[in-house]
C-alpha positions as a printed Julia matrix, in Angstrom:
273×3 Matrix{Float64}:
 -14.97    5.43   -0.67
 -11.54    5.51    0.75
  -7.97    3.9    -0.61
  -5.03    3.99    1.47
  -2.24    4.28   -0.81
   0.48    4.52    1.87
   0.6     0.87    4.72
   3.2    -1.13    5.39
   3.16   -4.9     7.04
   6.76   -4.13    8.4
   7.05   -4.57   12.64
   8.37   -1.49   13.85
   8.14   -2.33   17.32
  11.16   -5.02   17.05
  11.31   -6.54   20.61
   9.0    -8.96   18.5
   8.72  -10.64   15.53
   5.67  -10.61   14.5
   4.45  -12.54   11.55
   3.73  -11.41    7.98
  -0.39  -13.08    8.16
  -0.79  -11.58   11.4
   0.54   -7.94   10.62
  -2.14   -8.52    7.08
  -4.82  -10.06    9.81
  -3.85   -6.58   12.07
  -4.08   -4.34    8.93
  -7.61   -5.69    7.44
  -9.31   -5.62   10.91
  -8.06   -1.76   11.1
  -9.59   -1.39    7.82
 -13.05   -2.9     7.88
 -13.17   -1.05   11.98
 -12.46    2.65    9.83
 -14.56    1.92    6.31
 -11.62    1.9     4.25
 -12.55   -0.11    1.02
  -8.77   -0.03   -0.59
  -4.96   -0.4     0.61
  -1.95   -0.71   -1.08
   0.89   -2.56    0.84
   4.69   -0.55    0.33
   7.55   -3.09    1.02
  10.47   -2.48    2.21
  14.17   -1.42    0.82
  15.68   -3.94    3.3
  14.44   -7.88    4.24
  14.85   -8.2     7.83
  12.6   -10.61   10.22
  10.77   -7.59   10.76
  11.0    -6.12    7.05
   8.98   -9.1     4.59
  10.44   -9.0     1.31
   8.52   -8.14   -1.93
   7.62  -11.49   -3.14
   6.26  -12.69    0.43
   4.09   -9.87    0.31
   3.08  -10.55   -3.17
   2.04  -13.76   -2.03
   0.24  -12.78    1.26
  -1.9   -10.79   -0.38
  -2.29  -12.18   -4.17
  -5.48  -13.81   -3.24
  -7.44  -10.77   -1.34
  -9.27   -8.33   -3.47
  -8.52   -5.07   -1.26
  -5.14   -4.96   -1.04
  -2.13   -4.29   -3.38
   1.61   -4.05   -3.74
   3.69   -1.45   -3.93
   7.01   -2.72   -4.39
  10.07   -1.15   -2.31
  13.57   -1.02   -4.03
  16.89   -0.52   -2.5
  18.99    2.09   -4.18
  22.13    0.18   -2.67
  21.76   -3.69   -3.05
  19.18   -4.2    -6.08
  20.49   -6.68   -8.64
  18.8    -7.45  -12.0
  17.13  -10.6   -10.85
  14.98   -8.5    -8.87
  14.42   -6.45  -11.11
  13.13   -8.8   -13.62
  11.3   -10.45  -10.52
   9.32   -7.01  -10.18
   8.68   -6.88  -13.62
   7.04  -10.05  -14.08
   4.85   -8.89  -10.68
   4.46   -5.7   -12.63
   2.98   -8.01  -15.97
   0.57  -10.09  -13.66
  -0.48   -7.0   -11.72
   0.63   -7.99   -9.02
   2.55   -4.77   -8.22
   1.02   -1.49   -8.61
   4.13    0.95   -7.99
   7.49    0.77   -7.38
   8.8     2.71   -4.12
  12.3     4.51   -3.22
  13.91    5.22    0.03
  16.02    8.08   -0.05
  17.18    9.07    3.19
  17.01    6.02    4.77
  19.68    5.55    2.21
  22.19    8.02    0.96
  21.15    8.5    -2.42
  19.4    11.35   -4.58
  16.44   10.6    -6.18
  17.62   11.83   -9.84
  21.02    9.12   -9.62
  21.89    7.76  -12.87
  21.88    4.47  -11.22
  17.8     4.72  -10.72
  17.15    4.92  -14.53
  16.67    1.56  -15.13
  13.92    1.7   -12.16
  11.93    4.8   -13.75
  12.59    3.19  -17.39
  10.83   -0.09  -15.61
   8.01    2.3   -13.97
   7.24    3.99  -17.79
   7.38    0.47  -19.17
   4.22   -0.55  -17.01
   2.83    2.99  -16.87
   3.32    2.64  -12.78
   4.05    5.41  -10.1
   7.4     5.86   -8.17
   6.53    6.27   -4.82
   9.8     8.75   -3.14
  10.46    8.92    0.56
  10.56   12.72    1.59
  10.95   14.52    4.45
  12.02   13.09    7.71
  12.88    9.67    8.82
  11.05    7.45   11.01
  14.95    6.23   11.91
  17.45    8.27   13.84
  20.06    7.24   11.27
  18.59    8.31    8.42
  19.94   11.12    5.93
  17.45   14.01    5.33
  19.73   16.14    2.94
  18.76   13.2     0.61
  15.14   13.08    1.38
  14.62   16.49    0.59
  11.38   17.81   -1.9
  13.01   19.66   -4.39
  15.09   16.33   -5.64
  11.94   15.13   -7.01
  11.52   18.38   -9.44
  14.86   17.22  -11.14
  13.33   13.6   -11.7
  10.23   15.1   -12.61
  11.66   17.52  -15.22
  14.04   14.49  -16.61
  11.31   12.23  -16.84
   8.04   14.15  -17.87
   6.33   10.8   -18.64
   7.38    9.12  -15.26
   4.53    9.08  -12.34
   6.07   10.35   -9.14
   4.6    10.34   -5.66
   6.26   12.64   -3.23
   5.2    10.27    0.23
   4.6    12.55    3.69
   4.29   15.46    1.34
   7.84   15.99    2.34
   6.91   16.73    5.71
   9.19   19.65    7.41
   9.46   20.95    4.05
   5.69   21.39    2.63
   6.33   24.41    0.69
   8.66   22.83   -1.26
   7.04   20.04   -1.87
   3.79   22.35   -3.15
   5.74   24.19   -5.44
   7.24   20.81   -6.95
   3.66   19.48   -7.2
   2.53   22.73   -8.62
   5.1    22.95  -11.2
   5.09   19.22  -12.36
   1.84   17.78  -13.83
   3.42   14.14  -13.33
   4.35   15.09   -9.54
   1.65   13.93   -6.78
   2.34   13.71   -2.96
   0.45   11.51   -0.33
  -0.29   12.94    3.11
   0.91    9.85    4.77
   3.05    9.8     8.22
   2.88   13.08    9.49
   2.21   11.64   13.19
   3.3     8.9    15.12
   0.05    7.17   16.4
  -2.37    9.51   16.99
  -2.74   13.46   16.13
  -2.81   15.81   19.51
  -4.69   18.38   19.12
  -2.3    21.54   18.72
  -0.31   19.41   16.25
  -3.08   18.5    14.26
  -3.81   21.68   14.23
  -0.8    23.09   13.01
  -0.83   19.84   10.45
  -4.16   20.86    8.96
  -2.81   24.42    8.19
  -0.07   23.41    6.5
  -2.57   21.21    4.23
  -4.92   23.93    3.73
  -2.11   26.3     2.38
  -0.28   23.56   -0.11
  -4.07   23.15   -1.38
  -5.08   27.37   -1.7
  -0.85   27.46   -3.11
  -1.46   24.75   -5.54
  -4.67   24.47   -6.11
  -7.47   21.88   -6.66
  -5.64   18.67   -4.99
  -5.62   16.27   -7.86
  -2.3    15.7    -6.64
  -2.87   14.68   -3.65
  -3.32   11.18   -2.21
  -4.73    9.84    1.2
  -2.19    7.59    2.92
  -2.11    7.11    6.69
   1.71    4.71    6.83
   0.04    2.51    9.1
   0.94    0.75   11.51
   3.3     3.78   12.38
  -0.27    6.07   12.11
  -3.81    5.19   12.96
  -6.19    5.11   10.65
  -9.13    6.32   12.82
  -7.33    9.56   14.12
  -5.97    9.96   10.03
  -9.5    10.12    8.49
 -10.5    12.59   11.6
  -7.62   14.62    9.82
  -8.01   14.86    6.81
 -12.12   15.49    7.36
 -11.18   18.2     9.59
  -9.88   20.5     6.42
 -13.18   21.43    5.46
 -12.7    20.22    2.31
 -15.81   20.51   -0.29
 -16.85   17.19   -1.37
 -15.58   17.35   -4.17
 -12.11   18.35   -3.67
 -12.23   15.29   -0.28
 -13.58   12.65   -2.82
 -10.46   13.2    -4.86
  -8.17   13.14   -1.7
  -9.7     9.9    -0.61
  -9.89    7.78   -3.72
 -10.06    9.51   -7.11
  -6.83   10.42   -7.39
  -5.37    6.78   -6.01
  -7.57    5.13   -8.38
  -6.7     7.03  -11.44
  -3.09    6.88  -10.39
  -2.56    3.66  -10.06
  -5.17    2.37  -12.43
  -7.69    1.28  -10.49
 -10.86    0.2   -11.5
 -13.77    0.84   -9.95
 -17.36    0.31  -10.06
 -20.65    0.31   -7.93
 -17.76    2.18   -5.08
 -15.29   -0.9    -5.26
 -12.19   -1.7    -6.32
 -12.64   -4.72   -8.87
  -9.17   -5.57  -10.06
């Protein structure tokens, strides 16, 4: 079984506008081509043409039984009717994490500002998805995307789920010793390539997996996610197979750990809610 805990429905190529059914059209025929049973959709910070806001996702997707919602929050513009719009997505669950963007905004992830947002997250017993690590933008801020900002949230907020996304990708050994030290910090191994892996970089990839994993032991904090459409799924699950993983410790890379997470249910090797 596989869950994808880290796609987006965003156009990144923006000399066209491509519409939100026909990125989700795009996204499920990538799925079924690579066996992957379970996705979970992050929005974005911003609504753009090319960026669909939270609710449109929502309702893209409400009625399909292997996706689900992540929903993304900007640190600069939120206002409390979107907030309480979350939460009611939250109560239907429709919205199975919340998701920050630090870096891509100037912000730290332990802000005063963002309590409200974690308080919201422990309400519902949901995971905060972080951006960490580099930015797919030019623009963005990296000395507030950094690893280590998550230990502070983490330490603060010992009953808060956190997800460190890209395992905070150039900085992995920070982001181990975060995961290590905090039993509520995870990381996903999303975006670590733009479209497909060369060899040599894959290579060098997969060694910097291997020693977060020996540093930090058995990876029951760690989470398959792929960021597609920026990666492809078929060189991603080539990836993370070629760590020689036992079965065991792959099984909870690929879906235990997503399921358990974000509390889904599964049975007979699908996800029924």
């Amino acid at each position: 079984m596989i869950i994808d805990c880290h796609t987006h429905l965003n156009n990144y190529h923006e000399e066209k506008v491509r519409s939100i059914d026909e990125c989700l059209e795009n996204l499920q025929t990538d799925m079924d081509a690579n066996n992957v049973d379970y996705a979970l959709v992050l929005s974005s910070y911003k609504i753009t043409p090319h960026r669909p806001a939270t609710r449109d996702v929502v309702n893209a997707t409400r009625d399909l039984d292997n996706i689900a919602v992540v929903a993304g929050i900007s640190y600069l513009h939120y206002q409390q009717r979107d907030l309480r719009e979350i939460a009611d997505f939250l109560a239907d669950g429709l919205v199975k994490g919340l998701k920050l963007y630090p870096g891509y905004e100037p912000f730290y992830p332990h802000d005063r500002r963002l309590q409200v947002i974690y308080d919201l997250a422990m309400e519902f017993d949901v995971p905060v998805m972080i951006h960490s690590g580099d930015t797919y933008s030019p623009t963005g801020k990296v000395r507030y995307s950094h690893p280590l900002h998550v230990d502070d949230v983490a330490v603060d907020f010992p009953d808060l789920k956190l997800v460190i996304c890209h395992v905070g990708n150039p900085w992995i050994r920070d982001c181990m010793e975060v995961v290590y030290k905090n039993e509520n910090a995870h990381a996903d191994i999303s975006g670590l390539v733009l479209g497909e892996f060369e060899d040599r970089f894959e290579q060098f990839m997969l060694q910097e997996i291997r020693q977060m994993i020996l540093y930090a032991g058995e990876p029951r904090y760690l989470l398959y996610g792929t960021d597609w459409p920026i990666c492809g799924m078929k060189s991603y699950l080539k990836f993370i197979r070629g760590l020689g993983l036992p079965d065991k410790s792959l099984e909870l890379i690929l879906w235990q750990n997503a399921a358990r997470l974000f509390k889904l249910e599964v049975k007979d090797g699908k996800v029924i809610n």
